[in-house]
Coordinates of C-alpha atoms in Angstrom, one line a residue:
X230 CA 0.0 0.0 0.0
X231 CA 1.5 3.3 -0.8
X232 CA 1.3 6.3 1.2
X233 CA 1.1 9.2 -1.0
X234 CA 1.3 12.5 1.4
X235 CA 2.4 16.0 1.0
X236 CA 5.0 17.4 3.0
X237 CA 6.3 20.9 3.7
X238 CA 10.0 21.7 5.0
X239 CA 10.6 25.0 5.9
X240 CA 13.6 26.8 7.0
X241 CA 14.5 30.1 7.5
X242 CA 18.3 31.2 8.3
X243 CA 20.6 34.4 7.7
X244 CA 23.6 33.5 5.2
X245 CA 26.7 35.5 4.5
X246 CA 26.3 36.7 0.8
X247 CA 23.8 38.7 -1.0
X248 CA 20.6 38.0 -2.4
X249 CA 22.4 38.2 -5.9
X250 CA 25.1 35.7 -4.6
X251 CA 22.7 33.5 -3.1
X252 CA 20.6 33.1 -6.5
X253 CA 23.9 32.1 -8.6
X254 CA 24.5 29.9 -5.9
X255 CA 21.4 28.0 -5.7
X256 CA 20.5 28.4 -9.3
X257 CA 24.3 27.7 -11.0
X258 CA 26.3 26.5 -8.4
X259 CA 25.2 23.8 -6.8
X260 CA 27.7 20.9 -7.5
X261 CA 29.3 23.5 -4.9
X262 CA 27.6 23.0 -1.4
X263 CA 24.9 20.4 -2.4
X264 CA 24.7 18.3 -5.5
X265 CA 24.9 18.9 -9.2
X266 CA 21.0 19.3 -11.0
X267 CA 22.0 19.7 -14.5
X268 CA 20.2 16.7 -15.1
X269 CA 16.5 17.6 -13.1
X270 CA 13.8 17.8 -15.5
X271 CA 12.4 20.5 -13.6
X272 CA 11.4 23.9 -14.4
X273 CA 11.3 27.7 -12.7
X274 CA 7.4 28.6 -12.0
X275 CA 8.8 31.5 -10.3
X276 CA 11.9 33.4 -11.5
X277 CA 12.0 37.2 -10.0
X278 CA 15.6 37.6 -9.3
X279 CA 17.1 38.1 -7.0
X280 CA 14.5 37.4 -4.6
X281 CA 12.2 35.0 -5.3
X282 CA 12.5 31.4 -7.1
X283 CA 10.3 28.3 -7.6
X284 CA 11.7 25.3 -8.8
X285 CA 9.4 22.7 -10.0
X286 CA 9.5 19.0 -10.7
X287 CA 6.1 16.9 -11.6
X288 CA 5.4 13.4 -12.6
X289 CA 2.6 10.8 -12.9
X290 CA -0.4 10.8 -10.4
X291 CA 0.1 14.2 -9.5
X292 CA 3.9 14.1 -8.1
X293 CA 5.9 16.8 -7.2
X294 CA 8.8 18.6 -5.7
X295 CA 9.1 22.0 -5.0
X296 CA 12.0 24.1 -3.6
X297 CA 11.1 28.0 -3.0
X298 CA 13.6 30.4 -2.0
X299 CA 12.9 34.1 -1.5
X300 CA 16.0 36.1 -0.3
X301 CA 15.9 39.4 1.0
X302 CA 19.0 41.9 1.8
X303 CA 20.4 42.3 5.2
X304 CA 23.0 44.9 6.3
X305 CA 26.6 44.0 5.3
X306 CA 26.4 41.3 2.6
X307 CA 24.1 39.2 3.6
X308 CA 20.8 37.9 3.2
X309 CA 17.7 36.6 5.2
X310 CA 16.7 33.2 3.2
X311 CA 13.7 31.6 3.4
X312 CA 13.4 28.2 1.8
X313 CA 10.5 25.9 1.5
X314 CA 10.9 22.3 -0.1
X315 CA 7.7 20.6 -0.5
X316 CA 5.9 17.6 -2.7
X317 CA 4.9 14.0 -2.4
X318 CA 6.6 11.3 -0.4
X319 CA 5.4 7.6 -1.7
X320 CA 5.9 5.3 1.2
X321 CA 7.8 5.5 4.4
X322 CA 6.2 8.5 4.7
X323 CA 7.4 9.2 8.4
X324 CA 10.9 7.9 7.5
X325 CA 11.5 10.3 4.1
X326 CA 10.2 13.3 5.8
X327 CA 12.6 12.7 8.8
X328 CA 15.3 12.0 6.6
X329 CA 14.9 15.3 4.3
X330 CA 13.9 18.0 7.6
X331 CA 17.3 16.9 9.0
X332 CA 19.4 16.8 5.8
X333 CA 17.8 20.6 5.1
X334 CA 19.9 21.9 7.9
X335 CA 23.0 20.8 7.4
X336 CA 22.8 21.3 3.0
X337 CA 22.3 25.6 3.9
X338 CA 24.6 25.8 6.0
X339 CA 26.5 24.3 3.6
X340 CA 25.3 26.8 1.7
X341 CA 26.4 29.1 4.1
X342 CA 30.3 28.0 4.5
X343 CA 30.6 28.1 0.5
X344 CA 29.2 31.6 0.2
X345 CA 31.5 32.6 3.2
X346 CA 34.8 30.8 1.9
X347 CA 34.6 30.1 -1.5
X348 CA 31.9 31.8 -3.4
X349 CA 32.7 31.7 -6.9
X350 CA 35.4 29.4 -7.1
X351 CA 35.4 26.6 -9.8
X352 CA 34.4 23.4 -7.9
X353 CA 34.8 19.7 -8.6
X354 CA 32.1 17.3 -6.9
X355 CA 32.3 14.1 -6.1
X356 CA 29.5 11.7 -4.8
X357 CA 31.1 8.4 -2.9
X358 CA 28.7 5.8 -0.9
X359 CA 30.1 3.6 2.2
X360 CA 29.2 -0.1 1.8
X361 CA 25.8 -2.1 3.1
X362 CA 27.4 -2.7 6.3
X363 CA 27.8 1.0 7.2
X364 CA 23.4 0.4 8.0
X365 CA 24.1 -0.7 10.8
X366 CA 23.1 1.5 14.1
X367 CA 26.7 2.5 15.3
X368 CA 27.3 3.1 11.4
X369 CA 28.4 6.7 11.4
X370 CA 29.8 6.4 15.0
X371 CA 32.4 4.2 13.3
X372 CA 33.1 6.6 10.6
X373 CA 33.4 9.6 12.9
X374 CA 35.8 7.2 15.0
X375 CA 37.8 6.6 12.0
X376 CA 38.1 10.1 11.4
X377 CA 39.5 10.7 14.6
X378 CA 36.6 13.4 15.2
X379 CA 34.4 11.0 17.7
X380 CA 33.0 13.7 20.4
X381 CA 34.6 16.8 18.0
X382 CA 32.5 19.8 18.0
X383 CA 31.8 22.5 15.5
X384 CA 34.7 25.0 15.6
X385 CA 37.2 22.3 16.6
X386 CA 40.3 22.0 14.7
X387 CA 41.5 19.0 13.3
X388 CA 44.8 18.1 11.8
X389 CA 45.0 14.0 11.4
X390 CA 47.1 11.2 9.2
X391 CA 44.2 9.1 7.9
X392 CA 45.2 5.6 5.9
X393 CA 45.0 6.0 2.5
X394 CA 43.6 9.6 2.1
X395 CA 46.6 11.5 3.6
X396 CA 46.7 14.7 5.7
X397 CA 43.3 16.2 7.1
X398 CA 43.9 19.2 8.1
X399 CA 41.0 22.2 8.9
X400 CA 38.0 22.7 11.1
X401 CA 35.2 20.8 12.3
X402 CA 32.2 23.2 11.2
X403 CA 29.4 21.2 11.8
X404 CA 28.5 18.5 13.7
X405 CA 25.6 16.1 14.9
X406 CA 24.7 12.5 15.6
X407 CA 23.6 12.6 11.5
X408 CA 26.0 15.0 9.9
X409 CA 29.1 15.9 9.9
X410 CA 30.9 18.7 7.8
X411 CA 35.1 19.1 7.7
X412 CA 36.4 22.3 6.1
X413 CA 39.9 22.6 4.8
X414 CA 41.9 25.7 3.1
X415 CA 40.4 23.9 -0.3
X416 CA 37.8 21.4 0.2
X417 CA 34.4 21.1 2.2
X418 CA 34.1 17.6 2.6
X419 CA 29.9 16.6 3.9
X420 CA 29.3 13.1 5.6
X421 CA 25.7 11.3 6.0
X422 CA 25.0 9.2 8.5
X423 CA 22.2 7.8 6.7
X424 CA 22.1 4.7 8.8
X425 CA 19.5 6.2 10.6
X426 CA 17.6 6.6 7.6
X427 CA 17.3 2.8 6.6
X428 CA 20.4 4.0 3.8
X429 CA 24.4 3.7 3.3
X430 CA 26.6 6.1 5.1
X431 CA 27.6 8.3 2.3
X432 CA 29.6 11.8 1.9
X433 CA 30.2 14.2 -1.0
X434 CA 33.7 16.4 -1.7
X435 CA 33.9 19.8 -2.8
X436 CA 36.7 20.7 -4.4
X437 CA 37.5 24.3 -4.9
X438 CA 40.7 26.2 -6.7
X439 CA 40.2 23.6 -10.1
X440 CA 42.5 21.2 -9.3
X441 CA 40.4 18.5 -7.9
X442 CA 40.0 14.6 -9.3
X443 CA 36.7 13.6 -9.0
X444 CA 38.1 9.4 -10.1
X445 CA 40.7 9.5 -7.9
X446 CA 38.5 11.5 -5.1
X447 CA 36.0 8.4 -5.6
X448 CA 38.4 5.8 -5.9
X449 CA 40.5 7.0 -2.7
X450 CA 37.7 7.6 -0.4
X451 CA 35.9 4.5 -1.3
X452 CA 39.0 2.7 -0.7
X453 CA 38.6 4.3 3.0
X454 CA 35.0 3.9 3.4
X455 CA 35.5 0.1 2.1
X456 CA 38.7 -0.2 5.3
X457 CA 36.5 1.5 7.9
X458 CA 33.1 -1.4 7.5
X459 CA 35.5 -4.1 6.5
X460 CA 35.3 -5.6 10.1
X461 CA 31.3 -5.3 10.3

């Protein structure tokens, strides 16, 4: 039996950049703090920049998904964003609507660190899932532990040797029991713990500057990812 439901996520927050900032970023950059959408077959219902968009995706039996963002200047850069993602969840109703509340958070103030540290920089993205066993409850403990963050706050600096990946070395700038986000002088790297979502542990890399390997990114942190759920 399906469980067709409308939701409505909405989150308001104050990010360093300008409303005109903000629109390139959420419009054409956002292989830069969330994921690329070249691909969505989705259009703009409303487009008044730099203030107010509606992005639009429909499909059969009246499915949707909706993201609305209207941005409005604040004194010294920045802007007050509102954002509003709504549509259709079919099945696991409860489950998908916790899932995407929690991963709103963490995805603008993503937002926020690449509008405050590397707005407009050429970026290189790069997707990488753990294995199945990484499901397990203590899933994304183990990865924290492996990262030699277990118990790190945000604003704690980190500077650590990891097998296979090399030097880590930046700033804890957000972190939670689902979510974690490291920042270095070039890279924001963004890990899920997804585990609690019924999914894979997964992360995503942001390269900035234009020198970044998406293959070898993969390839490496895979490798890592595949070391740390090896024993499960």
């Amino acid at each position: 039996m399906t469980d067709n439901r409308e939701f409505e996520i909405v989150h308001d927050s104050e990010v360093p950049g300008t409303p005109e900032r903000v629109w390139e970023a959420v419009t054409k950059g956002t292989a830069a703090w969330l994921f690329p959408n070249d691909d969505w077959e989705s259009v703009n219902t409303v487009e008044e920049y730099p203030r107010h968009l509606v992005n639009r995706m429909e499909g059969p039996g009246g499915w949707f998904n909706q993201i609305e963002t209207v941005m409005e200047p604040l004194e010294g850069g920045r802007a007050k964003l509102h954002y509003v993602h709504s549509g259709i969840f079919a099945d696991n109703w409860d489950e998908q609507y916790d899932g995407a509340s929690k991963h709103t958070e963490f995805y603008l103030h993503t937002l926020g660190q690449y509008l405050r540290y590397f707005d407009g920089q050429p970026v290189v993205f790069t997707d990488v899932q753990a294995p199945a066993a990484s499901r397990t409850p203590d899933g994304f403990i183990k990865l924290k532990e492996a990262l030699g963050v277990e118990g790190a706050a945000a604003g704690t600096s980190i500077d650590v040797d990891l097998d296979g990946v090399g030097r880590l070395s930046g700033e804890v700038d957000f972190s939670n029991e689902n979510f974690l986000g490291i920042r270095t002088s070039d890279t924001m790297y963004r890990f899920f713990g997804r585990n609690a979502f019924g999914a894979p542990v997964g992360m995503t890399v942001h390269e900035f500057g234009g020198s970044g390997d998406s293959e070898l990114t993969a390839k490496t942190w895979g490798a890592f990812l595949e070391r740390v759920y090896s024993s499960n």
